[in-house]
């Protein structure tokens, strides 16, 4: 299999963790729903400020009459209440998604660690003779934890950021198509840059894990 045909590290990590989500799908689904709700609140959050900018500031500059002054006060009050409500709902949704993903990730990590430990115990003595025990300990503790970080701390927020990006682009296309095109014009540059640096980051991370395993083995044998 060539490098181009090899699945990405994120895809391989998700395929390893997916079977262990059994029984935790409702937690992950609830966290996903809360995250999408947070994205929706982020899209709604600027609109109360827009009402103030478009309605209150022009009226103030033009010198409002007594009746207009009451409208300005009412607009500012409603915008302030709406902003507090939206920010509060967004914070609650963020808290709910964080807790849900943390619980699901911890349960998946426990199952993965138990599976990996059983697998190591079932390997031949020849394998254990040529493998340093410190490296195995790092694999069972650190690498499994990295899987949780990849699937929970990277993949799920990435999904939320993609949804937020699509929502913001949709709003920009509706408000100002030219501005939206200007923003989208730089997306290919970021994509190319990410692809070029992604491989180097992955290889550097693997080398770091190998070095950590060697250090742990040396320390364990010395002690």
PDB file of C-alpha atoms in Angstrom, residues 8-178:
ATOM      1  CA  UNK A   8      -4.965   8.873   7.470  1.00  0.00           C
ATOM      2  CA  UNK A   9      -3.889   8.531  11.088  1.00  0.00           C
ATOM      3  CA  UNK A  10      -7.147  10.118  12.235  1.00  0.00           C
ATOM      4  CA  UNK A  11      -9.205   7.647  10.204  1.00  0.00           C
ATOM      5  CA  UNK A  12      -7.249   4.676  11.556  1.00  0.00           C
ATOM      6  CA  UNK A  13      -7.651   5.942  15.118  1.00  0.00           C
ATOM      7  CA  UNK A  14     -11.400   6.324  14.669  1.00  0.00           C
ATOM      8  CA  UNK A  15     -11.681   2.807  13.232  1.00  0.00           C
ATOM      9  CA  UNK A  16      -9.896   1.423  16.311  1.00  0.00           C
ATOM     10  CA  UNK A  17     -12.111   3.309  18.766  1.00  0.00           C
ATOM     11  CA  UNK A  18     -15.443   2.843  16.975  1.00  0.00           C
ATOM     12  CA  UNK A  19     -16.132  -0.767  18.179  1.00  0.00           C
ATOM     13  CA  UNK A  20     -15.695   0.327  21.794  1.00  0.00           C
ATOM     14  CA  UNK A  21     -18.438   2.947  21.580  1.00  0.00           C
ATOM     15  CA  UNK A  22     -21.065   0.255  22.164  1.00  0.00           C
ATOM     16  CA  UNK A  23     -23.276   1.347  25.034  1.00  0.00           C
ATOM     17  CA  UNK A  24     -21.919   4.893  24.927  1.00  0.00           C
ATOM     18  CA  UNK A  25     -23.546   5.995  21.686  1.00  0.00           C
ATOM     19  CA  UNK A  26     -26.242   7.970  23.474  1.00  0.00           C
ATOM     20  CA  UNK A  27     -23.610   9.898  25.450  1.00  0.00           C
ATOM     21  CA  UNK A  28     -21.587  10.678  22.338  1.00  0.00           C
ATOM     22  CA  UNK A  29     -24.791  11.530  20.444  1.00  0.00           C
ATOM     23  CA  UNK A  30     -25.879  13.888  23.201  1.00  0.00           C
ATOM     24  CA  UNK A  31     -22.479  15.545  23.192  1.00  0.00           C
ATOM     25  CA  UNK A  32     -22.650  15.918  19.421  1.00  0.00           C
ATOM     26  CA  UNK A  33     -26.116  17.481  19.641  1.00  0.00           C
ATOM     27  CA  UNK A  34     -24.900  19.902  22.323  1.00  0.00           C
ATOM     28  CA  UNK A  35     -21.893  20.806  20.190  1.00  0.00           C
ATOM     29  CA  UNK A  36     -24.077  21.530  17.147  1.00  0.00           C
ATOM     30  CA  UNK A  37     -26.348  23.644  19.342  1.00  0.00           C
ATOM     31  CA  UNK A  38     -23.282  25.574  20.501  1.00  0.00           C
ATOM     32  CA  UNK A  39     -22.355  26.153  16.848  1.00  0.00           C
ATOM     33  CA  UNK A  40     -25.863  27.506  16.209  1.00  0.00           C
ATOM     34  CA  UNK A  41     -25.531  29.871  19.170  1.00  0.00           C
ATOM     35  CA  UNK A  42     -22.201  31.109  17.831  1.00  0.00           C
ATOM     36  CA  UNK A  43     -23.899  31.963  14.562  1.00  0.00           C
ATOM     37  CA  UNK A  44     -26.743  33.774  16.352  1.00  0.00           C
ATOM     38  CA  UNK A  45     -24.497  35.640  18.808  1.00  0.00           C
ATOM     39  CA  UNK A  46     -23.501  38.578  16.530  1.00  0.00           C
ATOM     40  CA  UNK A  47     -27.084  39.451  15.509  1.00  0.00           C
ATOM     41  CA  UNK A  48     -28.089  41.425  18.651  1.00  0.00           C
ATOM     42  CA  UNK A  49     -24.959  43.538  18.190  1.00  0.00           C
ATOM     43  CA  UNK A  50     -25.895  44.034  14.550  1.00  0.00           C
ATOM     44  CA  UNK A  51     -29.297  45.371  15.631  1.00  0.00           C
ATOM     45  CA  UNK A  52     -27.570  47.932  17.839  1.00  0.00           C
ATOM     46  CA  UNK A  53     -25.066  48.949  15.150  1.00  0.00           C
ATOM     47  CA  UNK A  54     -27.676  49.227  12.391  1.00  0.00           C
ATOM     48  CA  UNK A  55     -30.449  50.799  14.452  1.00  0.00           C
ATOM     49  CA  UNK A  56     -29.115  52.628  17.476  1.00  0.00           C
ATOM     50  CA  UNK A  57     -25.916  54.232  16.191  1.00  0.00           C
ATOM     51  CA  UNK A  58     -27.520  55.918  13.128  1.00  0.00           C
ATOM     52  CA  UNK A  59     -30.400  57.189  15.270  1.00  0.00           C
ATOM     53  CA  UNK A  60     -27.940  58.620  17.816  1.00  0.00           C
ATOM     54  CA  UNK A  61     -25.832  60.324  15.165  1.00  0.00           C
ATOM     55  CA  UNK A  62     -28.878  61.903  13.546  1.00  0.00           C
ATOM     56  CA  UNK A  63     -30.113  63.288  16.881  1.00  0.00           C
ATOM     57  CA  UNK A  64     -33.144  61.242  17.941  1.00  0.00           C
ATOM     58  CA  UNK A  65     -36.356  62.831  19.045  1.00  0.00           C
ATOM     59  CA  UNK A  66     -38.035  61.970  22.323  1.00  0.00           C
ATOM     60  CA  UNK A  67     -40.006  59.122  20.762  1.00  0.00           C
ATOM     61  CA  UNK A  68     -36.976  57.800  18.963  1.00  0.00           C
ATOM     62  CA  UNK A  69     -35.025  57.870  22.200  1.00  0.00           C
ATOM     63  CA  UNK A  70     -37.486  55.428  23.725  1.00  0.00           C
ATOM     64  CA  UNK A  71     -37.043  53.129  20.740  1.00  0.00           C
ATOM     65  CA  UNK A  72     -33.274  53.304  21.122  1.00  0.00           C
ATOM     66  CA  UNK A  73     -33.483  52.391  24.797  1.00  0.00           C
ATOM     67  CA  UNK A  74     -35.813  49.502  24.049  1.00  0.00           C
ATOM     68  CA  UNK A  75     -33.554  48.218  21.246  1.00  0.00           C
ATOM     69  CA  UNK A  76     -30.444  48.340  23.415  1.00  0.00           C
ATOM     70  CA  UNK A  77     -32.232  46.586  26.288  1.00  0.00           C
ATOM     71  CA  UNK A  78     -33.570  43.799  24.079  1.00  0.00           C
ATOM     72  CA  UNK A  79     -30.177  43.384  22.393  1.00  0.00           C
ATOM     73  CA  UNK A  80     -28.422  43.168  25.769  1.00  0.00           C
ATOM     74  CA  UNK A  81     -30.875  40.570  27.093  1.00  0.00           C
ATOM     75  CA  UNK A  82     -30.607  38.554  23.871  1.00  0.00           C
ATOM     76  CA  UNK A  83     -26.802  38.637  24.002  1.00  0.00           C
ATOM     77  CA  UNK A  84     -26.717  37.416  27.609  1.00  0.00           C
ATOM     78  CA  UNK A  85     -29.228  34.661  26.804  1.00  0.00           C
ATOM     79  CA  UNK A  86     -27.335  33.469  23.726  1.00  0.00           C
ATOM     80  CA  UNK A  87     -23.960  33.508  25.499  1.00  0.00           C
ATOM     81  CA  UNK A  88     -25.438  31.639  28.461  1.00  0.00           C
ATOM     82  CA  UNK A  89     -26.989  28.967  26.258  1.00  0.00           C
ATOM     83  CA  UNK A  90     -23.742  28.611  24.327  1.00  0.00           C
ATOM     84  CA  UNK A  91     -21.785  28.168  27.567  1.00  0.00           C
ATOM     85  CA  UNK A  92     -24.229  25.516  28.812  1.00  0.00           C
ATOM     86  CA  UNK A  93     -24.025  23.654  25.503  1.00  0.00           C
ATOM     87  CA  UNK A  94     -20.227  23.803  25.577  1.00  0.00           C
ATOM     88  CA  UNK A  95     -20.182  22.447  29.142  1.00  0.00           C
ATOM     89  CA  UNK A  96     -22.600  19.628  28.249  1.00  0.00           C
ATOM     90  CA  UNK A  97     -20.626  18.579  25.167  1.00  0.00           C
ATOM     91  CA  UNK A  98     -17.324  18.681  27.067  1.00  0.00           C
ATOM     92  CA  UNK A  99     -18.662  16.473  29.868  1.00  0.00           C
ATOM     93  CA  UNK A 100     -20.333  14.036  27.459  1.00  0.00           C
ATOM     94  CA  UNK A 101     -17.227  13.638  25.319  1.00  0.00           C
ATOM     95  CA  UNK A 102     -15.006  13.270  28.394  1.00  0.00           C
ATOM     96  CA  UNK A 103     -17.202  10.491  29.821  1.00  0.00           C
ATOM     97  CA  UNK A 104     -17.456   8.641  26.518  1.00  0.00           C
ATOM     98  CA  UNK A 105     -13.732   9.058  25.879  1.00  0.00           C
ATOM     99  CA  UNK A 106     -12.793   7.726  29.333  1.00  0.00           C
ATOM    100  CA  UNK A 107     -14.964   4.637  28.880  1.00  0.00           C
ATOM    101  CA  UNK A 108     -13.567   3.945  25.427  1.00  0.00           C
ATOM    102  CA  UNK A 109     -10.025   4.422  26.719  1.00  0.00           C
ATOM    103  CA  UNK A 110     -10.595   1.929  29.541  1.00  0.00           C
ATOM    104  CA  UNK A 111     -11.831  -0.697  27.083  1.00  0.00           C
ATOM    105  CA  UNK A 112      -8.970  -0.040  24.695  1.00  0.00           C
ATOM    106  CA  UNK A 113      -6.383  -0.331  27.469  1.00  0.00           C
ATOM    107  CA  UNK A 114      -7.890  -3.607  28.690  1.00  0.00           C
ATOM    108  CA  UNK A 115      -7.948  -5.003  25.148  1.00  0.00           C
ATOM    109  CA  UNK A 116      -4.337  -3.969  24.524  1.00  0.00           C
ATOM    110  CA  UNK A 117      -3.219  -5.477  27.849  1.00  0.00           C
ATOM    111  CA  UNK A 118      -4.924  -8.793  27.077  1.00  0.00           C
ATOM    112  CA  UNK A 119      -3.314  -8.781  23.652  1.00  0.00           C
ATOM    113  CA  UNK A 120       0.149  -8.193  25.111  1.00  0.00           C
ATOM    114  CA  UNK A 121      -0.311 -11.011  27.618  1.00  0.00           C
ATOM    115  CA  UNK A 122      -1.240 -13.368  24.768  1.00  0.00           C
ATOM    116  CA  UNK A 123       1.906 -12.667  22.747  1.00  0.00           C
ATOM    117  CA  UNK A 124       4.724 -15.194  22.583  1.00  0.00           C
ATOM    118  CA  UNK A 125       7.732 -15.263  24.874  1.00  0.00           C
ATOM    119  CA  UNK A 126       9.897 -14.621  21.827  1.00  0.00           C
ATOM    120  CA  UNK A 127       8.147 -11.275  21.361  1.00  0.00           C
ATOM    121  CA  UNK A 128       8.702 -10.328  25.010  1.00  0.00           C
ATOM    122  CA  UNK A 129      12.364 -11.379  24.825  1.00  0.00           C
ATOM    123  CA  UNK A 130      13.070  -8.874  22.058  1.00  0.00           C
ATOM    124  CA  UNK A 131      10.769  -6.088  23.334  1.00  0.00           C
ATOM    125  CA  UNK A 132      11.743  -3.787  26.151  1.00  0.00           C
ATOM    126  CA  UNK A 133       9.122  -3.732  28.933  1.00  0.00           C
ATOM    127  CA  UNK A 134       9.308   0.028  29.401  1.00  0.00           C
ATOM    128  CA  UNK A 135       8.262   0.523  25.788  1.00  0.00           C
ATOM    129  CA  UNK A 136       5.228  -1.731  26.335  1.00  0.00           C
ATOM    130  CA  UNK A 137       4.251   0.243  29.437  1.00  0.00           C
ATOM    131  CA  UNK A 138       4.384   3.489  27.448  1.00  0.00           C
ATOM    132  CA  UNK A 139       2.227   1.909  24.734  1.00  0.00           C
ATOM    133  CA  UNK A 140      -0.377   0.744  27.236  1.00  0.00           C
ATOM    134  CA  UNK A 141      -0.535   4.022  29.141  1.00  0.00           C
ATOM    135  CA  UNK A 142       0.531   6.907  26.930  1.00  0.00           C
ATOM    136  CA  UNK A 143      -0.453   5.701  23.460  1.00  0.00           C
ATOM    137  CA  UNK A 144      -3.939   4.646  24.494  1.00  0.00           C
ATOM    138  CA  UNK A 145      -4.396   8.054  26.098  1.00  0.00           C
ATOM    139  CA  UNK A 146      -3.274   9.645  22.829  1.00  0.00           C
ATOM    140  CA  UNK A 147      -6.042   7.749  21.039  1.00  0.00           C
ATOM    141  CA  UNK A 148      -8.582   9.368  23.336  1.00  0.00           C
ATOM    142  CA  UNK A 149      -7.067  12.781  22.648  1.00  0.00           C
ATOM    143  CA  UNK A 150      -7.237  12.179  18.898  1.00  0.00           C
ATOM    144  CA  UNK A 151     -10.832  10.976  18.845  1.00  0.00           C
ATOM    145  CA  UNK A 152     -12.253  13.311  21.517  1.00  0.00           C
ATOM    146  CA  UNK A 153      -9.984  16.357  21.563  1.00  0.00           C
ATOM    147  CA  UNK A 154      -9.314  16.491  17.805  1.00  0.00           C
ATOM    148  CA  UNK A 155     -11.950  14.719  15.708  1.00  0.00           C
ATOM    149  CA  UNK A 156     -15.109  15.939  17.439  1.00  0.00           C
ATOM    150  CA  UNK A 157     -14.044  19.607  17.743  1.00  0.00           C
ATOM    151  CA  UNK A 158     -12.961  19.373  14.101  1.00  0.00           C
ATOM    152  CA  UNK A 159     -16.501  18.357  13.199  1.00  0.00           C
ATOM    153  CA  UNK A 160     -17.878  21.305  15.149  1.00  0.00           C
ATOM    154  CA  UNK A 161     -15.440  23.698  13.500  1.00  0.00           C
ATOM    155  CA  UNK A 162     -16.417  22.432  10.050  1.00  0.00           C
ATOM    156  CA  UNK A 163     -20.091  22.994  10.869  1.00  0.00           C
ATOM    157  CA  UNK A 164     -19.265  26.479  12.175  1.00  0.00           C
ATOM    158  CA  UNK A 165     -17.263  27.270   9.034  1.00  0.00           C
ATOM    159  CA  UNK A 166     -20.094  26.119   6.759  1.00  0.00           C
ATOM    160  CA  UNK A 167     -22.588  28.184   8.748  1.00  0.00           C
ATOM    161  CA  UNK A 168     -20.445  31.311   8.671  1.00  0.00           C
ATOM    162  CA  UNK A 169     -19.804  30.973   4.942  1.00  0.00           C
ATOM    163  CA  UNK A 170     -23.546  30.547   4.345  1.00  0.00           C
ATOM    164  CA  UNK A 171     -24.264  33.726   6.320  1.00  0.00           C
ATOM    165  CA  UNK A 172     -21.528  35.627   4.442  1.00  0.00           C
ATOM    166  CA  UNK A 173     -22.882  34.468   1.079  1.00  0.00           C
ATOM    167  CA  UNK A 174     -26.304  35.742   2.141  1.00  0.00           C
ATOM    168  CA  UNK A 175     -24.983  39.101   3.396  1.00  0.00           C
ATOM    169  CA  UNK A 176     -22.112  39.778   0.974  1.00  0.00           C
ATOM    170  CA  UNK A 177     -21.254  37.223  -1.757  1.00  0.00           C
ATOM    171  CA  UNK A 178     -18.096  39.099  -2.767  1.00  0.00           C
TER     172      UNK A 178
END
